[in-house]
CSV table of N, CA and C in Angstrom, one decimal:
chain,number,residue,atom,x,y,z
E,17,MET,N,-16.3,-8.5,-9.9
E,17,MET,CA,-16.0,-7.6,-10.1
E,17,MET,C,-14.8,-7.2,-10.0
E,18,ILE,N,-13.4,-6.3,-10.9
E,18,ILE,CA,-12.6,-6.8,-11.6
E,18,ILE,C,-11.6,-5.7,-11.1
E,19,PHE,N,-10.2,-6.6,-10.1
E,19,PHE,CA,-9.5,-5.5,-9.1
E,19,PHE,C,-7.4,-5.8,-11.0
E,20,ALA,N,-7.3,-4.6,-11.0
E,20,ALA,CA,-6.5,-4.6,-11.6
E,20,ALA,C,-5.4,-3.6,-10.4
E,21,LEU,N,-4.1,-4.4,-10.2
E,21,LEU,CA,-3.4,-4.2,-9.0
E,21,LEU,C,-1.8,-4.1,-9.5
E,22,SER,N,-1.5,-2.7,-9.6
E,22,SER,CA,-0.5,-2.5,-9.8
E,22,SER,C,1.3,-3.2,-9.5
E,23,SER,N,0.9,-4.5,-8.3
E,23,SER,CA,2.3,-5.5,-7.9
E,23,SER,C,2.0,-6.3,-8.1
E,24,GLU,N,3.2,-7.2,-8.3
E,24,GLU,CA,3.4,-8.3,-8.6
E,24,GLU,C,4.0,-9.9,-7.6
E,25,LYS,N,3.7,-8.2,-5.9
E,25,LYS,CA,4.6,-9.0,-4.9
E,25,LYS,C,3.2,-9.8,-4.4
E,26,ILE,N,3.8,-10.5,-3.8
E,26,ILE,CA,2.6,-12.1,-3.2
E,26,ILE,C,1.8,-11.1,-2.1
E,27,PRO,N,2.8,-10.6,-1.1
E,27,PRO,CA,2.5,-10.5,0.6
E,27,PRO,C,1.0,-9.0,0.0
E,28,LYS,N,1.3,-8.0,-0.9
E,28,LYS,CA,0.6,-7.3,-1.4
E,28,LYS,C,-0.3,-7.6,-2.0
E,29,ILE,N,-0.4,-8.4,-2.9
E,29,ILE,CA,-2.2,-9.2,-3.7
E,29,ILE,C,-2.5,-9.8,-2.3
E,30,GLU,N,-1.8,-10.9,-1.7
E,30,GLU,CA,-2.2,-11.2,-0.7
E,30,GLU,C,-3.3,-10.5,0.8
E,31,GLY,N,-2.5,-9.7,0.3
E,31,GLY,CA,-3.6,-8.8,1.6
E,31,GLY,C,-4.9,-8.2,0.9
E,32,ILE,N,-5.0,-7.6,-0.5
E,32,ILE,CA,-5.9,-7.5,-1.5
E,32,ILE,C,-7.1,-8.3,-0.8
E,33,LYS,N,-6.8,-9.5,-1.7
E,33,LYS,CA,-7.2,-10.4,-1.6
E,33,LYS,C,-8.4,-11.2,-0.4
E,34,LEU,N,-7.3,-11.1,0.8
E,34,LEU,CA,-8.2,-11.3,1.9
E,34,LEU,C,-9.1,-10.5,2.2
E,35,TRP,N,-8.5,-8.8,1.8
E,35,TRP,CA,-10.4,-8.3,2.9
E,35,TRP,C,-10.6,-8.2,1.6
E,36,ALA,N,-10.8,-8.3,0.1
E,36,ALA,CA,-12.1,-8.7,-1.1
E,36,ALA,C,-12.7,-9.8,-0.3
E,37,SER,N,-12.7,-10.9,0.1
E,37,SER,CA,-13.0,-11.5,0.7
E,37,SER,C,-13.9,-12.0,2.1
E,38,GLU,N,-13.6,-11.0,2.4
E,38,GLU,CA,-14.1,-10.3,3.9
E,38,GLU,C,-14.8,-9.0,3.8
E,39,CYS,N,-14.9,-8.4,3.1
E,39,CYS,CA,-15.2,-7.2,2.9
E,39,CYS,C,-17.2,-7.0,3.3
E,40,PRO,N,-17.4,-6.4,3.6
E,40,PRO,CA,-19.1,-6.2,3.3
E,40,PRO,C,-19.6,-6.1,2.1
E,41,TYR,N,-18.8,-5.3,1.1
E,41,TYR,CA,-19.2,-4.8,0.1
E,41,TYR,C,-19.1,-5.1,-0.7
E,42,LEU,N,-18.4,-6.1,-0.6
E,42,LEU,CA,-17.7,-7.0,-1.8
E,42,LEU,C,-17.7,-8.5,-1.9
E,43,ASN,N,-17.8,-8.5,-0.5
E,43,ASN,CA,-17.6,-10.6,-0.2
E,43,ASN,C,-19.2,-11.2,-1.3
E,44,THR,N,-20.0,-11.0,-1.3
E,44,THR,CA,-21.0,-11.2,-2.4
E,44,THR,C,-21.2,-11.5,-3.5
E,45,ILE,N,-20.1,-11.2,-4.0
E,45,ILE,CA,-20.0,-11.1,-5.2
E,45,ILE,C,-18.9,-11.5,-5.5
E,46,GLU,N,-18.2,-12.2,-7.1
E,46,GLU,CA,-17.3,-12.5,-7.4
E,46,GLU,C,-16.1,-11.6,-7.9
E,47,ASN,N,-14.8,-12.1,-7.2
E,47,ASN,CA,-14.1,-10.6,-7.5
E,47,ASN,C,-12.7,-11.4,-8.1
E,48,THR,N,-12.3,-11.6,-9.1
E,48,THR,CA,-11.3,-11.1,-9.8
E,48,THR,C,-10.1,-10.2,-9.9
E,49,PHE,N,-8.7,-10.3,-9.9
E,49,PHE,CA,-7.6,-10.1,-9.1
E,49,PHE,C,-6.8,-9.7,-10.7
E,50,HIS,N,-6.3,-9.4,-11.1
E,50,HIS,CA,-4.8,-8.6,-12.0
E,50,HIS,C,-4.4,-7.9,-11.6
E,51,ALA,N,-2.9,-8.7,-11.5
E,51,ALA,CA,-1.2,-8.1,-11.0
E,51,ALA,C,-0.4,-7.6,-12.2
E,52,PHE,N,-0.2,-7.0,-11.9
E,52,PHE,CA,0.9,-6.2,-13.7
E,52,PHE,C,2.7,-5.7,-12.3
E,53,SER,N,3.2,-5.3,-13.3
E,53,SER,CA,4.2,-4.5,-12.7
E,53,SER,C,4.4,-3.4,-13.3
E,54,VAL,N,4.7,-2.1,-12.5
E,54,VAL,CA,4.2,-0.6,-13.2
E,54,VAL,C,4.9,0.1,-12.5
E,55,ASP,N,5.6,1.0,-12.9
E,55,ASP,CA,6.5,1.6,-12.7
E,55,ASP,C,5.8,2.9,-11.8
E,56,SER,N,7.3,3.7,-11.4
E,56,SER,CA,5.9,4.7,-10.3
E,56,SER,C,6.2,6.0,-11.1
E,57,GLY,N,7.6,6.4,-11.5
E,57,GLY,CA,7.9,7.2,-11.9
E,57,GLY,C,8.9,8.3,-11.1
E,58,ILE,N,8.5,7.7,-10.0
E,58,ILE,CA,9.5,8.4,-9.3
E,58,ILE,C,11.1,8.0,-8.2
E,59,SER,N,11.3,7.7,-6.7
E,59,SER,CA,12.5,7.4,-6.9
E,59,SER,C,11.9,6.5,-6.0
E,60,SER,N,12.9,5.1,-6.1
E,60,SER,CA,12.5,4.1,-5.7
E,60,SER,C,12.6,3.4,-3.9
E,61,MET,N,12.4,5.0,-3.0
E,61,MET,CA,12.7,4.1,-1.5
E,61,MET,C,11.6,6.0,-0.9
E,62,PRO,N,10.1,5.2,-1.1
E,62,PRO,CA,10.1,6.8,-0.7
E,62,PRO,C,10.1,7.5,0.6
E,63,LEU,N,10.2,8.8,1.1
E,63,LEU,CA,10.9,9.4,2.1
E,63,LEU,C,10.2,10.2,3.2
E,64,ASP,N,8.9,10.5,2.0
E,64,ASP,CA,8.2,10.9,3.2
E,64,ASP,C,7.1,10.7,2.6
E,65,MET,N,5.4,11.0,3.1
E,65,MET,CA,4.1,11.0,2.5
E,65,MET,C,4.0,11.2,1.3
E,66,SER,N,4.3,12.9,1.5
E,66,SER,CA,3.5,12.2,-0.2
E,66,SER,C,4.2,11.9,-1.3
E,67,ASP,N,5.8,11.4,-0.9
E,67,ASP,CA,6.1,10.4,-1.9
E,67,ASP,C,5.1,9.5,-2.1
E,68,ILE,N,5.2,8.8,-1.2
E,68,ILE,CA,4.7,7.2,-0.7
E,68,ILE,C,3.1,7.9,-1.3
E,69,MET,N,2.3,8.5,-1.3
E,69,MET,CA,1.0,8.7,-2.3
E,69,MET,C,1.2,9.0,-3.3
E,70,LEU,N,2.6,10.1,-3.9
E,70,LEU,CA,2.4,10.1,-5.4
E,70,LEU,C,2.9,8.9,-6.1
E,71,TRP,N,4.0,8.0,-5.1
E,71,TRP,CA,4.5,7.4,-6.1
E,71,TRP,C,3.1,6.3,-6.0
E,72,ALA,N,1.8,6.1,-5.1
E,72,ALA,CA,1.1,4.6,-4.8
E,72,ALA,C,0.1,5.4,-6.8
E,73,LYS,N,-0.5,6.8,-6.4
E,73,LYS,CA,-1.2,7.2,-7.4
E,73,LYS,C,-0.3,7.0,-9.0
E,74,ASN,N,0.8,7.8,-8.8
E,74,ASN,CA,1.4,7.5,-10.6
E,74,ASN,C,1.2,5.7,-10.8
E,75,ARG,N,1.6,4.7,-10.0
E,75,ARG,CA,1.1,3.3,-10.3
E,75,ARG,C,-0.2,3.1,-10.8
E,76,ALA,N,-1.0,3.5,-9.9
E,76,ALA,CA,-2.6,3.9,-10.6
E,76,ALA,C,-2.3,3.9,-11.9
E,77,LYS,N,-2.3,5.0,-12.2
E,77,LYS,CA,-2.7,5.9,-13.1
E,77,LYS,C,-2.1,5.4,-14.6
E,78,ASN,N,-0.8,4.8,-14.4
E,78,ASN,CA,0.2,4.2,-15.1
E,78,ASN,C,-0.7,2.1,-15.8
E,79,LEU,N,-1.2,2.4,-14.3
E,79,LEU,CA,-1.9,0.9,-15.0
E,79,LEU,C,-2.8,0.7,-16.1
E,80,ARG,N,-3.8,2.6,-15.8
E,80,ARG,CA,-4.6,2.0,-16.8
E,80,ARG,C,-5.2,1.3,-17.7
E,81,PRO,N,-4.2,2.5,-18.6
E,81,PRO,CA,-3.4,1.3,-20.2
E,81,PRO,C,-3.3,0.0,-20.3
E,82,LEU,N,-2.9,-0.5,-19.6
E,82,LEU,CA,-3.1,-2.1,-19.1
E,82,LEU,C,-4.0,-2.6,-19.3
E,83,ILE,N,-5.0,-2.5,-18.0
E,83,ILE,CA,-6.2,-2.9,-18.1
E,83,ILE,C,-7.7,-2.2,-18.0
E,84,VAL,N,-8.5,-2.1,-19.4
E,84,VAL,CA,-9.4,-0.5,-19.4
E,84,VAL,C,-10.9,-1.5,-19.2
E,85,ASP,N,-11.0,-2.8,-18.5
E,85,ASP,CA,-12.4,-2.8,-18.1
E,85,ASP,C,-11.8,-2.8,-16.5
E,86,ALA,N,-11.0,-2.5,-15.8
E,86,ALA,CA,-11.4,-2.8,-14.5
E,86,ALA,C,-12.1,-2.0,-14.1
E,87,ASP,N,-13.0,-2.4,-12.5
E,87,ASP,CA,-13.7,-1.9,-11.6
E,87,ASP,C,-12.5,-0.6,-10.8
E,88,TYR,N,-12.0,-1.3,-10.0
E,88,TYR,CA,-10.9,-0.6,-9.7
E,88,TYR,C,-9.6,-0.7,-10.0
E,89,TYR,N,-9.2,-0.1,-10.1
E,89,TYR,CA,-6.9,0.5,-9.9
E,89,TYR,C,-6.8,0.5,-8.7
E,90,VAL,N,-5.7,-0.4,-8.5
E,90,VAL,CA,-5.1,-0.3,-7.0
E,90,VAL,C,-3.9,-0.3,-6.7
E,91,TRP,N,-2.7,0.6,-6.0
E,91,TRP,CA,-1.8,0.5,-5.8
E,91,TRP,C,-1.7,-0.4,-4.5
E,92,ILE,N,-0.3,-0.9,-4.3
E,92,ILE,CA,-0.3,-0.8,-2.7
E,92,ILE,C,1.3,-0.4,-2.6
E,93,GLU,N,1.7,0.3,-1.9
E,93,GLU,CA,3.1,0.9,-1.2
E,93,GLU,C,3.4,1.1,0.2
E,94,TRP,N,4.5,0.9,0.4
E,94,TRP,CA,5.0,1.1,1.7
E,94,TRP,C,6.5,2.3,1.6
E,95,GLY,N,6.5,2.8,2.8
E,95,GLY,CA,7.4,4.2,2.9
E,95,GLY,C,7.5,4.5,3.9
E,96,THR,N,8.6,5.1,4.1
E,96,THR,CA,8.8,6.3,6.0
E,96,THR,C,8.7,7.3,5.4
E,97,THR,N,8.2,8.0,6.8
E,97,THR,CA,7.6,9.2,6.3
E,97,THR,C,8.6,10.2,7.8
E,98,GLN,N,9.4,11.3,8.4
E,98,GLN,CA,9.4,11.5,9.5
E,98,GLN,C,8.8,12.6,10.0
E,99,HIS,N,8.4,12.3,11.5
E,99,HIS,CA,7.3,13.5,12.2
E,99,HIS,C,8.4,14.0,13.0
E,100,GLY,N,9.6,15.1,13.0
E,100,GLY,CA,10.3,15.9,14.4
E,100,GLY,C,11.4,14.8,13.9
E,101,GLU,N,11.6,14.5,15.3
E,101,GLU,CA,13.1,13.7,14.8
E,101,GLU,C,12.9,12.2,15.1
E,102,ILE,N,11.5,11.1,14.6
E,102,ILE,CA,11.0,9.9,14.3
E,102,ILE,C,10.7,9.9,13.2
E,103,SER,N,11.0,9.1,12.6
E,103,SER,CA,11.2,8.4,11.3
E,103,SER,C,9.9,6.4,11.5
E,104,TYR,N,8.9,6.6,10.6
E,104,TYR,CA,8.4,5.4,10.7
E,104,TYR,C,7.3,5.1,9.2
E,105,LEU,N,7.3,3.8,9.1
E,105,LEU,CA,7.3,3.1,7.9
E,105,LEU,C,5.5,2.7,8.2
E,106,GLY,N,5.3,2.4,6.9
E,106,GLY,CA,3.7,2.6,6.6
E,106,GLY,C,3.2,2.2,5.4
E,107,GLY,N,2.4,1.0,4.8
E,107,GLY,CA,1.9,1.4,3.6
E,107,GLY,C,0.5,2.4,3.1
E,108,CYS,N,0.1,2.2,2.0
E,108,CYS,CA,-0.5,3.2,1.3
E,108,CYS,C,-1.0,2.7,0.5
E,109,VAL,N,-3.1,2.6,0.3
E,109,VAL,CA,-3.8,1.7,-1.0
E,109,VAL,C,-4.1,2.8,-1.6
E,110,TYR,N,-4.1,3.5,-2.5
E,110,TYR,CA,-4.7,4.0,-3.4
E,110,TYR,C,-5.4,3.3,-4.1
E,111,LEU,N,-6.7,3.4,-4.0
E,111,LEU,CA,-7.7,2.8,-4.9
E,111,LEU,C,-8.8,3.7,-6.3
E,112,GLU,N,-8.5,3.0,-6.9
E,112,GLU,CA,-9.6,4.4,-7.4
E,112,GLU,C,-10.4,3.5,-8.9
E,113,ASN,N,-11.4,4.8,-9.1
E,113,ASN,CA,-12.7,2.9,-9.3
E,113,ASN,C,-12.5,3.7,-10.9
E,114,ILE,N,-13.4,2.8,-11.7
E,114,ILE,CA,-13.5,2.8,-13.0
E,114,ILE,C,-13.9,4.7,-13.9
E,115,ILE,N,-14.7,5.1,-13.2
E,115,ILE,CA,-14.7,5.8,-13.5
E,115,ILE,C,-13.7,7.1,-12.7
E,116,GLY,N,-13.0,7.4,-11.7
E,116,GLY,CA,-11.9,8.2,-11.9
E,116,GLY,C,-12.3,8.9,-10.6
E,117,GLU,N,-12.9,8.0,-9.6
E,117,GLU,CA,-13.0,8.4,-8.1
E,117,GLU,C,-12.0,7.6,-7.5
E,118,TRP,N,-11.6,8.8,-6.5
E,118,TRP,CA,-9.9,7.7,-5.7
E,118,TRP,C,-10.2,8.0,-4.4
E,119,HIS,N,-9.8,7.4,-3.4
E,119,HIS,CA,-9.2,7.2,-2.3
E,119,HIS,C,-8.3,6.5,-1.9
E,120,TYR,N,-7.7,7.2,-0.4
E,120,TYR,CA,-6.0,6.1,0.1
E,120,TYR,C,-6.7,6.0,1.2
E,121,GLY,N,-5.6,4.9,1.7
E,121,GLY,CA,-6.1,4.2,3.2
E,121,GLY,C,-4.7,3.9,3.0
E,122,PHE,N,-4.3,4.1,4.9
E,122,PHE,CA,-3.2,3.8,5.5
E,122,PHE,C,-2.8,2.8,6.5
E,123,SER,N,-1.8,2.0,6.7
E,123,SER,CA,-1.7,0.7,7.1
E,123,SER,C,-1.0,1.7,8.8
E,124,PRO,N,-1.7,1.2,10.0
E,124,PRO,CA,-0.9,1.4,10.4
E,124,PRO,C,0.7,2.1,10.6
E,125,PHE,N,1.6,2.7,11.0
E,125,PHE,CA,3.0,3.0,11.3
E,125,PHE,C,3.6,2.8,12.3
E,126,ILE,N,4.8,1.9,11.6
E,126,ILE,CA,5.8,2.0,12.9
E,126,ILE,C,6.9,2.6,13.0
E,127,GLU,N,7.9,2.6,14.4
E,127,GLU,CA,9.2,3.5,14.5
E,127,GLU,C,9.6,2.7,13.8
E,128,VAL,N,11.1,3.5,12.5
E,128,VAL,CA,12.6,2.9,12.0
E,128,VAL,C,13.2,2.8,13.0
E,129,PRO,N,13.5,1.9,13.6
E,129,PRO,CA,15.0,1.3,14.0
E,129,PRO,C,16.1,2.4,13.8
E,130,PRO,N,16.4,3.4,14.8
E,130,PRO,CA,17.6,4.4,14.9
E,130,PRO,C,18.7,4.3,13.9
E,131,TYR,N,19.1,3.3,13.9
E,131,TYR,CA,20.3,2.8,13.1
E,131,TYR,C,19.5,2.4,11.7
E,132,ILE,N,18.6,1.9,11.2
E,132,ILE,CA,18.1,1.5,10.0
E,132,ILE,C,17.9,2.8,9.4
E,133,GLU,N,16.8,4.0,10.0
E,133,GLU,CA,17.0,5.2,10.1
E,133,GLU,C,18.4,6.0,9.3
E,134,HIS,N,18.9,5.8,10.2
E,134,HIS,CA,20.6,6.6,9.5
E,134,HIS,C,20.4,5.9,8.3
E,135,LEU,N,21.0,4.8,7.9
E,135,LEU,CA,20.8,4.4,6.6
E,135,LEU,C,19.9,4.9,5.8
E,136,LEU,N,19.3,4.6,6.0
E,136,LEU,CA,18.2,5.5,5.2
E,136,LEU,C,18.0,6.9,5.2
E,137,TYR,N,17.9,7.5,5.8
E,137,TYR,CA,17.7,8.9,5.4
E,137,TYR,C,19.6,9.8,5.3
E,138,ASN,N,20.7,9.2,6.0
E,138,ASN,CA,21.8,9.6,6.4
E,138,ASN,C,22.9,9.2,4.8
E,139,GLU,N,22.2,8.1,4.7
E,139,GLU,CA,23.3,7.1,3.6
E,139,GLU,C,22.5,7.2,2.2
E,140,GLY,N,21.1,7.6,1.8
E,140,GLY,CA,20.8,6.6,1.4
E,140,GLY,C,19.8,6.2,0.1
E,141,LYS,N,20.6,4.5,1.3
E,141,LYS,CA,20.2,3.5,1.3
E,141,LYS,C,18.6,3.2,1.4
E,142,GLU,N,18.4,2.0,0.5
E,142,GLU,CA,17.4,1.7,0.4
E,142,GLU,C,16.8,0.0,1.8
E,143,LEU,N,15.2,0.4,1.8
E,143,LEU,CA,15.1,-0.1,2.6
E,143,LEU,C,15.4,-1.9,2.9
E,144,TRP,N,14.8,-2.3,1.5
E,144,TRP,CA,14.8,-3.4,1.2
E,144,TRP,C,16.2,-4.6,1.7
E,145,PRO,N,17.0,-3.8,0.4
E,145,PRO,CA,18.8,-4.4,0.9
E,145,PRO,C,19.5,-4.0,2.4
E,146,ILE,N,19.0,-3.2,3.0
E,146,ILE,CA,19.5,-3.0,4.8
E,146,ILE,C,18.5,-4.1,5.2
E,147,MET,N,18.0,-4.6,5.2
E,147,MET,CA,16.7,-5.3,5.7
E,147,MET,C,17.0,-7.4,4.9
E,148,GLN,N,17.8,-7.2,4.1
E,148,GLN,CA,18.0,-8.0,3.6
E,148,GLN,C,19.4,-8.7,4.3
E,149,GLU,N,20.5,-7.6,3.7
E,149,GLU,CA,22.0,-7.8,4.7
E,149,GLU,C,21.7,-8.3,6.2
E,150,ILE,N,20.7,-7.0,7.0
E,150,ILE,CA,21.0,-7.2,8.6
E,150,ILE,C,20.0,-8.8,8.9
E,151,MET,N,19.1,-8.7,8.2
E,151,MET,CA,18.1,-10.3,8.7
E,151,MET,C,18.3,-11.1,7.6
E,152,GLN,N,19.2,-10.7,6.6
E,152,GLN,CA,19.7,-12.9,5.8
E,152,GLN,C,18.3,-12.7,5.3
E,153,TRP,N,17.4,-12.2,4.6
E,153,TRP,CA,16.2,-12.9,4.5
E,153,TRP,C,16.6,-12.7,2.7
E,154,HIS,N,15.9,-13.1,1.9
E,154,HIS,CA,16.3,-13.9,0.5
E,154,HIS,C,14.7,-12.4,0.2
E,155,ASN,N,15.2,-12.7,-0.6
E,155,ASN,CA,13.9,-11.7,-1.7
E,155,ASN,C,13.1,-11.1,-0.2
E,156,VAL,N,13.2,-9.9,0.2
E,156,VAL,CA,13.1,-9.2,1.3
E,156,VAL,C,11.3,-8.8,1.0
E,157,ARG,N,10.9,-8.0,-0.3
E,157,ARG,CA,10.3,-7.7,-1.0
E,157,ARG,C,8.7,-8.7,-1.0
E,158,ASN,N,9.1,-10.5,-1.0
E,158,ASN,CA,8.2,-10.9,-1.1
E,158,ASN,C,8.3,-11.6,0.2
E,159,ALA,N,8.9,-11.2,1.3
E,159,ALA,CA,8.6,-11.7,2.6
E,159,ALA,C,8.0,-11.2,3.6
E,160,GLU,N,7.8,-11.0,4.8
E,160,GLU,CA,6.8,-10.8,5.4
E,160,GLU,C,6.8,-8.9,6.0
E,161,GLY,N,8.3,-8.6,5.4
E,161,GLY,CA,8.4,-7.1,5.7
E,161,GLY,C,9.2,-6.8,6.2
E,162,SER,N,9.4,-5.8,6.8
E,162,SER,CA,9.8,-5.1,8.1
E,162,SER,C,9.4,-4.7,9.2
E,163,MET,N,8.3,-4.3,9.2
E,163,MET,CA,7.2,-4.4,9.8
E,163,MET,C,6.7,-5.5,10.6
E,164,ALA,N,6.9,-6.4,10.2
E,164,ALA,CA,6.5,-7.9,11.0
E,164,ALA,C,8.2,-8.0,11.4
E,165,ALA,N,8.9,-7.3,11.1
E,165,ALA,CA,10.5,-8.0,12.0
E,165,ALA,C,10.4,-7.1,13.3
E,166,TRP,N,9.9,-5.7,12.3
E,166,TRP,CA,10.4,-4.8,14.1
E,166,TRP,C,9.5,-4.7,15.1
E,167,SER,N,8.2,-5.7,14.3
E,167,SER,CA,6.9,-6.0,15.5
E,167,SER,C,7.3,-7.7,15.7
E,168,GLU,N,8.1,-8.2,16.0
E,168,GLU,CA,8.3,-10.0,16.6
E,168,GLU,C,7.0,-10.8,15.3
E,169,GLY,N,6.6,-10.1,14.2
E,169,GLY,CA,6.1,-11.4,13.6
E,169,GLY,C,4.3,-10.8,13.4
E,170,MET,N,4.1,-9.5,14.5
E,170,MET,CA,2.6,-9.2,14.5
E,170,MET,C,2.0,-8.7,13.9
E,171,PHE,N,2.9,-7.8,13.1
E,171,PHE,CA,2.2,-7.5,11.9
E,171,PHE,C,2.8,-7.5,10.3
E,172,PRO,N,2.6,-8.5,9.9
E,172,PRO,CA,3.0,-9.0,8.7
E,172,PRO,C,2.7,-7.6,7.0
E,173,ARG,N,3.2,-8.5,6.2
E,173,ARG,CA,2.9,-7.4,5.3
E,173,ARG,C,1.5,-7.9,5.0
E,174,THR,N,0.5,-9.2,4.5
E,174,THR,CA,-0.5,-8.9,4.2
E,174,THR,C,-1.1,-8.5,5.2
E,175,ASP,N,-1.4,-8.3,6.4
E,175,ASP,CA,-2.4,-6.9,7.3
E,175,ASP,C,-2.2,-6.0,7.1
E,176,GLU,N,-0.8,-5.2,6.8
E,176,GLU,CA,-0.6,-4.2,6.9
E,176,GLU,C,-1.3,-3.4,5.6
E,177,PHE,N,-1.0,-4.5,4.1
E,177,PHE,CA,-1.8,-3.7,3.2
E,177,PHE,C,-3.7,-4.1,3.2
E,178,SER,N,-3.8,-5.1,3.7
E,178,SER,CA,-5.3,-5.3,4.3
E,178,SER,C,-6.1,-4.4,4.9
E,179,VAL,N,-5.3,-3.9,6.4
E,179,VAL,CA,-5.6,-2.5,7.0
E,179,VAL,C,-5.6,-1.6,5.6
E,180,ALA,N,-4.9,-0.9,5.2
E,180,ALA,CA,-5.0,0.1,3.9
E,180,ALA,C,-5.7,-0.1,3.5
E,181,PHE,N,-6.5,-1.6,2.9
E,181,PHE,CA,-6.9,-1.7,1.6
E,181,PHE,C,-8.6,-1.3,2.4
E,182,LYS,N,-8.6,-1.4,3.5
E,182,LYS,CA,-9.9,-1.6,3.8
E,182,LYS,C,-10.5,0.4,4.2
E,183,ALA,N,-9.5,0.8,4.2
E,183,ALA,CA,-9.9,2.3,5.0
E,183,ALA,C,-9.4,3.1,3.6
E,184,ALA,N,-9.3,2.8,2.2
E,184,ALA,CA,-9.3,3.1,0.9
E,184,ALA,C,-11.0,3.0,0.3
E,185,ILE,N,-11.5,1.8,0.7
E,185,ILE,CA,-12.7,1.1,-0.4
E,185,ILE,C,-13.8,1.6,0.8
E,186,ALA,N,-13.7,1.7,2.3
E,186,ALA,CA,-14.9,2.4,2.6
E,186,ALA,C,-15.1,3.4,2.3
E,187,PRO,N,-14.2,4.4,1.4
E,187,PRO,CA,-15.4,5.8,1.3
E,187,PRO,C,-16.6,5.6,0.1
E,188,PHE,N,-16.2,4.5,-0.7
E,188,PHE,CA,-16.8,4.2,-2.3
E,188,PHE,C,-18.1,4.0,-1.6
E,189,TYR,N,-18.2,3.2,-0.6
E,189,TYR,CA,-19.2,2.7,-0.2
E,189,TYR,C,-20.6,2.6,1.4
E,190,ASN,N,-19.6,3.0,2.0
E,190,ASN,CA,-20.0,4.1,3.3
E,190,ASN,C,-21.0,5.2,3.3
E,191,ARG,N,-22.0,4.9,4.0
E,191,ARG,CA,-23.4,6.2,3.9
E,191,ARG,C,-22.6,7.4,4.6
E,192,PHE,N,-21.6,7.8,4.8
E,192,PHE,CA,-21.3,9.2,5.4
E,192,PHE,C,-20.2,9.6,4.5
E,193,TYR,N,-19.9,9.3,3.7
E,193,TYR,CA,-19.4,9.7,2.8
E,193,TYR,C,-20.3,9.7,1.5
E,194,THR,N,-21.1,8.8,1.1
E,194,THR,CA,-22.0,8.8,-0.1
E,194,THR,C,-23.3,9.8,-0.4
E,195,THR,N,-23.7,9.6,2.2
E,195,THR,CA,-25.0,11.1,1.3
E,195,THR,C,-25.0,12.4,1.0
E,196,PRO,N,-25.6,12.9,0.6
E,196,PRO,CA,-25.4,14.1,0.2
E,196,PRO,C,-25.6,14.9,1.5
E,197,TRP,N,-25.1,15.1,2.3
E,197,TRP,CA,-25.7,16.1,3.3
E,197,TRP,C,-25.6,17.7,3.7
E,198,ASN,N,-26.3,18.3,3.9
E,198,ASN,CA,-26.7,19.8,3.9
E,198,ASN,C,-25.8,19.8,4.8
E,199,LEU,N,-24.8,21.0,4.2
E,199,LEU,CA,-23.7,21.7,5.1
E,199,LEU,C,-23.7,22.8,5.9
């Protein structure tokens, strides 16, 4: 099976490879992964769920012309979203097959610390430079990520995107989605 990934960031690629190797739908076949850097066409820091989902979908759509023979087009994204007075950080996978059927999957979400929330929503800063400054991390986007920092390492980026991929691929194969139920 050929997967076209619209990200060249190592934790995102490794998260997808990890689950594909364990996935009951995919682990009996040979899987190939091609990674590309693809533009989303929207802001560089998604600050609500609709932006996260649109960003992911746009990148997958922009990926199609680069590799036309993929079985699945995948974009892995993260961002924040507010619910009431609290904002949360989480990951999203948009997965589209060769015939255009698509599904989203999401990772768990973690609360954004208040100071960082202020910098994101009130000062318009992006998360990765904030984390780079606060944590003194270099190349934060290829490191374990903010969720890992805020969970004391319990939830690295690889796990975040692996979980989201599981949720996105299940509807392509699971009988609850593929059986024509009489409603």
